[in-house]
Amino acid sequence: MDKAVPDPPRSRSEQKLRGGQWWTLGWGALLTVLFVAQSSWRFTTDGPDGLWYVMVALIVVYVVALVGQVRRVFAITSWRRLPVELGERLLWGTFADRVLPTGGAAHPGRFALSTTRLRYLPDPISRLRGVTGEEWPATALHDVRVTPVDERRRRRGGRWVMVDVEGGAPITLMSNEAHLVADELFEALRVASPAARD
């Protein structure tokens, strides 16, 4: 890995995605604290009744959800730590859901664009579901566009980022910051493969 090459600057989509995740994490932590306080108060006043055990179970569920949320916060920038080959440089990345060409569920994972390729690395849950990593040469990637997921979600802001691949099915990403992701990916592709953009 070339240590002399600095990391790409933090993008607007990265900042907004991290901010949204921290906001969600803050609300989850507040609810967990409230559940713990209420459970402790009920235990000291009423003893271990049936409802107290329900509250403890809810606390466990919230703590597990918070751990997952923390992992997602750090996953947004984890693409920066991916190994690169000699002469390759990371340009841009994000954490997003990928919709496979066959359709079906969305599979979370990291996307990282370098000067030579775009990589998709599924997260552990996606790997358990049988999803494998893929990569595409930067020269084979062309138009980047944002399209509504479907007519029912148009008014609710559901969006896909679609990247056309020469000779293959388009790559489909779902992100809360679809327009920023598409703009940044398009600009990074111009750096990775300027001939393909002309």
mmCIF file of C-alpha atoms in Angstrom:
data_model
loop_
_atom_site.group_PDB
_atom_site.id
_atom_site.type_symbol
_atom_site.label_atom_id
_atom_site.label_comp_id
_atom_site.label_asym_id
_atom_site.label_seq_id
_atom_site.Cartn_x
_atom_site.Cartn_y
_atom_site.Cartn_z
ATOM 1 C CA MET A 1 0.000 0.000 0.000
ATOM 2 C CA ASP A 2 1.312 3.466 -0.870
ATOM 3 C CA LYS A 3 1.507 5.268 2.489
ATOM 4 C CA ALA A 4 2.578 8.566 0.898
ATOM 5 C CA VAL A 5 -0.792 9.108 -0.791
ATOM 6 C CA PRO A 6 -3.165 11.043 1.487
ATOM 7 C CA ASP A 7 -6.709 9.875 2.136
ATOM 8 C CA PRO A 8 -9.416 11.482 0.009
ATOM 9 C CA PRO A 9 -11.122 14.386 1.790
ATOM 10 C CA ARG A 10 -14.363 13.635 3.616
ATOM 11 C CA SER A 11 -17.248 14.079 1.186
ATOM 12 C CA ARG A 12 -20.574 15.793 1.843
ATOM 13 C CA SER A 13 -22.463 12.494 1.586
ATOM 14 C CA GLU A 14 -20.093 10.947 4.130
ATOM 15 C CA GLN A 15 -20.665 13.832 6.544
ATOM 16 C CA LYS A 16 -24.447 13.721 6.145
ATOM 17 C CA LEU A 17 -24.634 9.940 6.469
ATOM 18 C CA ARG A 18 -22.489 9.988 9.617
ATOM 19 C CA GLY A 19 -24.566 12.824 11.049
ATOM 20 C CA GLY A 20 -27.781 10.899 10.419
ATOM 21 C CA GLN A 21 -26.369 7.771 12.018
ATOM 22 C CA TRP A 22 -25.159 9.683 15.111
ATOM 23 C CA TRP A 23 -28.611 11.286 15.420
ATOM 24 C CA THR A 24 -30.301 7.872 15.318
ATOM 25 C CA LEU A 25 -27.721 6.502 17.743
ATOM 26 C CA GLY A 26 -28.383 9.381 20.161
ATOM 27 C CA TRP A 27 -32.119 8.704 20.186
ATOM 28 C CA GLY A 28 -31.518 4.990 20.714
ATOM 29 C CA ALA A 29 -29.158 5.680 23.610
ATOM 30 C CA LEU A 30 -31.716 8.035 25.207
ATOM 31 C CA LEU A 31 -34.460 5.392 24.947
ATOM 32 C CA THR A 32 -32.122 2.787 26.445
ATOM 33 C CA VAL A 33 -31.321 5.053 29.396
ATOM 34 C CA LEU A 34 -35.045 5.690 29.949
ATOM 35 C CA PHE A 35 -35.797 1.954 29.854
ATOM 36 C CA VAL A 36 -32.968 1.245 32.305
ATOM 37 C CA ALA A 37 -34.169 3.982 34.666
ATOM 38 C CA GLN A 38 -37.777 2.797 34.538
ATOM 39 C CA SER A 39 -36.771 -0.853 35.008
ATOM 40 C CA SER A 40 -34.552 -0.009 37.976
ATOM 41 C CA TRP A 41 -37.318 2.043 39.585
ATOM 42 C CA ARG A 42 -39.892 -0.715 39.052
ATOM 43 C CA PHE A 43 -37.529 -3.334 40.443
ATOM 44 C CA THR A 44 -36.848 -1.336 43.610
ATOM 45 C CA THR A 45 -40.514 -0.504 44.192
ATOM 46 C CA ASP A 46 -42.376 -3.611 42.950
ATOM 47 C CA GLY A 47 -39.741 -6.330 42.970
ATOM 48 C CA PRO A 48 -39.099 -8.746 40.079
ATOM 49 C CA ASP A 49 -42.597 -8.996 38.563
ATOM 50 C CA GLY A 50 -43.416 -10.177 35.025
ATOM 51 C CA LEU A 51 -43.310 -6.671 33.517
ATOM 52 C CA TRP A 52 -39.827 -6.079 34.891
ATOM 53 C CA TYR A 53 -38.523 -9.053 32.882
ATOM 54 C CA VAL A 54 -40.163 -7.649 29.752
ATOM 55 C CA MET A 55 -38.352 -4.342 30.347
ATOM 56 C CA VAL A 56 -35.018 -6.153 30.748
ATOM 57 C CA ALA A 57 -35.642 -7.978 27.460
ATOM 58 C CA LEU A 58 -36.385 -4.641 25.751
ATOM 59 C CA ILE A 59 -33.178 -3.184 27.172
ATOM 60 C CA VAL A 60 -31.183 -6.083 25.720
ATOM 61 C CA VAL A 61 -32.833 -5.540 22.329
ATOM 62 C CA TYR A 62 -32.023 -1.811 22.438
ATOM 63 C CA VAL A 63 -28.395 -2.440 23.427
ATOM 64 C CA VAL A 64 -27.956 -4.903 20.543
ATOM 65 C CA ALA A 65 -29.518 -2.344 18.163
ATOM 66 C CA LEU A 66 -27.174 0.369 19.496
ATOM 67 C CA VAL A 67 -24.125 -1.832 18.907
ATOM 68 C CA GLY A 68 -25.291 -2.394 15.327
ATOM 69 C CA GLN A 69 -25.813 1.342 14.901
ATOM 70 C CA VAL A 70 -22.299 2.115 16.190
ATOM 71 C CA ARG A 71 -20.863 -0.416 13.732
ATOM 72 C CA ARG A 72 -22.783 1.257 10.905
ATOM 73 C CA VAL A 73 -21.404 4.699 11.881
ATOM 74 C CA PHE A 74 -17.846 3.421 11.565
ATOM 75 C CA ALA A 75 -18.652 1.379 8.443
ATOM 76 C CA ILE A 76 -19.390 4.614 6.548
ATOM 77 C CA THR A 77 -15.663 5.482 6.530
ATOM 78 C CA SER A 78 -14.224 1.940 6.668
ATOM 79 C CA TRP A 79 -13.632 1.927 2.892
ATOM 80 C CA ARG A 80 -10.615 4.186 3.569
ATOM 81 C CA ARG A 81 -8.797 1.250 5.201
ATOM 82 C CA LEU A 82 -9.152 -1.115 2.237
ATOM 83 C CA PRO A 83 -5.892 -2.417 0.763
ATOM 84 C CA VAL A 84 -4.842 -1.159 -2.654
ATOM 85 C CA GLU A 85 -2.475 -2.495 -5.266
ATOM 86 C CA LEU A 86 0.758 -0.832 -6.331
ATOM 87 C CA GLY A 87 -0.047 2.414 -8.163
ATOM 88 C CA GLU A 88 -3.714 2.304 -7.178
ATOM 89 C CA ARG A 89 -5.273 5.127 -5.145
ATOM 90 C CA LEU A 90 -8.640 5.267 -3.371
ATOM 91 C CA LEU A 91 -10.807 8.142 -4.608
ATOM 92 C CA TRP A 92 -14.237 7.765 -3.033
ATOM 93 C CA GLY A 93 -16.384 5.365 -1.051
ATOM 94 C CA THR A 94 -19.560 4.921 0.940
ATOM 95 C CA PHE A 95 -21.623 2.442 2.900
ATOM 96 C CA ALA A 96 -24.867 1.673 1.073
ATOM 97 C CA ASP A 97 -27.339 -1.080 0.281
ATOM 98 C CA ARG A 98 -26.848 -2.919 -2.983
ATOM 99 C CA VAL A 99 -29.780 -4.299 -4.931
ATOM 100 C CA LEU A 100 -28.643 -7.288 -6.975
ATOM 101 C CA PRO A 101 -29.567 -7.447 -10.686
ATOM 102 C CA THR A 102 -31.915 -10.320 -9.838
ATOM 103 C CA GLY A 103 -33.831 -8.010 -7.483
ATOM 104 C CA GLY A 104 -34.974 -8.965 -4.015
ATOM 105 C CA ALA A 105 -33.649 -7.602 -0.744
ATOM 106 C CA ALA A 106 -31.067 -4.857 -0.375
ATOM 107 C CA HIS A 107 -27.653 -5.988 0.872
ATOM 108 C CA PRO A 108 -25.597 -3.493 2.938
ATOM 109 C CA GLY A 109 -21.910 -3.167 2.229
ATOM 110 C CA ARG A 110 -18.998 -0.913 1.380
ATOM 111 C CA PHE A 111 -18.431 0.605 -2.035
ATOM 112 C CA ALA A 112 -14.962 1.919 -2.820
ATOM 113 C CA LEU A 113 -13.821 3.531 -6.066
ATOM 114 C CA SER A 114 -10.119 3.653 -6.807
ATOM 115 C CA THR A 115 -8.182 4.835 -9.825
ATOM 116 C CA THR A 116 -8.602 1.365 -11.364
ATOM 117 C CA ARG A 117 -11.792 -0.277 -10.027
ATOM 118 C CA LEU A 118 -15.045 -0.040 -8.096
ATOM 119 C CA ARG A 119 -15.372 -2.621 -5.322
ATOM 120 C CA TYR A 120 -18.409 -3.827 -3.400
ATOM 121 C CA LEU A 121 -17.697 -5.630 -0.129
ATOM 122 C CA PRO A 122 -20.808 -6.955 1.641
ATOM 123 C CA ASP A 123 -21.142 -6.548 5.401
ATOM 124 C CA PRO A 124 -21.149 -9.664 7.643
ATOM 125 C CA ILE A 125 -24.961 -10.020 7.586
ATOM 126 C CA SER A 126 -25.002 -9.864 3.783
ATOM 127 C CA ARG A 127 -22.230 -12.477 3.621
ATOM 128 C CA LEU A 128 -24.286 -14.772 5.856
ATOM 129 C CA ARG A 129 -27.080 -14.417 3.298
ATOM 130 C CA GLY A 130 -24.743 -15.674 0.561
ATOM 131 C CA VAL A 131 -23.799 -12.340 -1.031
ATOM 132 C CA THR A 132 -20.218 -12.157 -2.308
ATOM 133 C CA GLY A 133 -17.987 -9.198 -3.071
ATOM 134 C CA GLU A 134 -17.595 -7.922 -6.619
ATOM 135 C CA GLU A 135 -15.464 -5.455 -8.504
ATOM 136 C CA TRP A 136 -15.669 -3.692 -11.848
ATOM 137 C CA PRO A 137 -12.906 -1.952 -13.850
ATOM 138 C CA ALA A 138 -13.245 1.829 -13.707
ATOM 139 C CA THR A 139 -13.041 1.993 -17.504
ATOM 140 C CA ALA A 140 -16.211 -0.140 -17.788
ATOM 141 C CA LEU A 141 -18.300 2.273 -15.662
ATOM 142 C CA HIS A 142 -20.227 5.002 -17.428
ATOM 143 C CA ASP A 143 -23.336 6.974 -16.650
ATOM 144 C CA VAL A 144 -24.364 7.548 -13.018
ATOM 145 C CA ARG A 145 -27.967 8.515 -12.400
ATOM 146 C CA VAL A 146 -30.595 8.726 -9.679
ATOM 147 C CA THR A 147 -33.962 7.126 -10.303
ATOM 148 C CA PRO A 148 -37.057 6.659 -8.119
ATOM 149 C CA VAL A 149 -37.286 3.198 -6.577
ATOM 150 C CA ASP A 150 -40.856 2.904 -7.830
ATOM 151 C CA GLU A 151 -43.988 5.022 -8.241
ATOM 152 C CA ARG A 152 -45.286 4.216 -4.754
ATOM 153 C CA ARG A 153 -42.136 5.559 -3.099
ATOM 154 C CA ARG A 154 -41.598 8.566 -5.385
ATOM 155 C CA ARG A 155 -43.231 10.996 -2.946
ATOM 156 C CA ARG A 156 -41.460 9.453 0.051
ATOM 157 C CA GLY A 157 -38.005 10.024 -1.409
ATOM 158 C CA GLY A 158 -37.054 6.432 -2.190
ATOM 159 C CA ARG A 159 -34.133 6.625 -4.649
ATOM 160 C CA TRP A 160 -31.677 4.318 -6.348
ATOM 161 C CA VAL A 161 -28.235 5.324 -7.605
ATOM 162 C CA MET A 162 -27.584 3.400 -10.803
ATOM 163 C CA VAL A 163 -24.182 3.015 -12.450
ATOM 164 C CA ASP A 164 -24.116 1.689 -16.005
ATOM 165 C CA VAL A 165 -21.561 -1.056 -16.643
ATOM 166 C CA GLU A 166 -20.331 -1.732 -20.167
ATOM 167 C CA GLY A 167 -21.448 -5.213 -21.173
ATOM 168 C CA GLY A 168 -23.268 -5.963 -17.915
ATOM 169 C CA ALA A 169 -26.164 -5.156 -15.630
ATOM 170 C CA PRO A 170 -26.127 -1.758 -13.929
ATOM 171 C CA ILE A 171 -24.896 -1.499 -10.338
ATOM 172 C CA THR A 172 -27.729 -0.361 -8.059
ATOM 173 C CA LEU A 173 -27.084 1.351 -4.718
ATOM 174 C CA MET A 174 -29.632 2.560 -2.174
ATOM 175 C CA SER A 175 -28.544 5.416 0.088
ATOM 176 C CA ASN A 176 -30.248 8.058 2.225
ATOM 177 C CA GLU A 177 -28.094 10.600 0.357
ATOM 178 C CA ALA A 178 -28.689 9.304 -3.161
ATOM 179 C CA HIS A 179 -28.154 12.605 -5.025
ATOM 180 C CA LEU A 180 -24.921 13.449 -3.195
ATOM 181 C CA VAL A 181 -23.633 9.889 -3.650
ATOM 182 C CA ALA A 182 -24.417 9.990 -7.381
ATOM 183 C CA ASP A 183 -22.757 13.397 -7.883
ATOM 184 C CA GLU A 184 -19.637 12.406 -5.960
ATOM 185 C CA LEU A 185 -19.360 9.032 -7.684
ATOM 186 C CA PHE A 186 -19.703 10.678 -11.097
ATOM 187 C CA GLU A 187 -16.947 13.181 -10.293
ATOM 188 C CA ALA A 188 -14.685 10.450 -8.896
ATOM 189 C CA LEU A 189 -15.228 8.381 -12.058
ATOM 190 C CA ARG A 190 -14.025 11.340 -14.126
ATOM 191 C CA VAL A 191 -10.756 11.167 -12.193
ATOM 192 C CA ALA A 192 -10.509 7.356 -12.340
ATOM 193 C CA SER A 193 -11.238 7.065 -16.050
ATOM 194 C CA PRO A 194 -11.245 10.427 -17.843
ATOM 195 C CA ALA A 195 -11.301 8.794 -21.290
ATOM 196 C CA ALA A 196 -14.550 7.007 -20.468
ATOM 197 C CA ARG A 197 -16.209 10.274 -19.489
ATOM 198 C CA ASP A 198 -15.357 12.141 -22.724
#
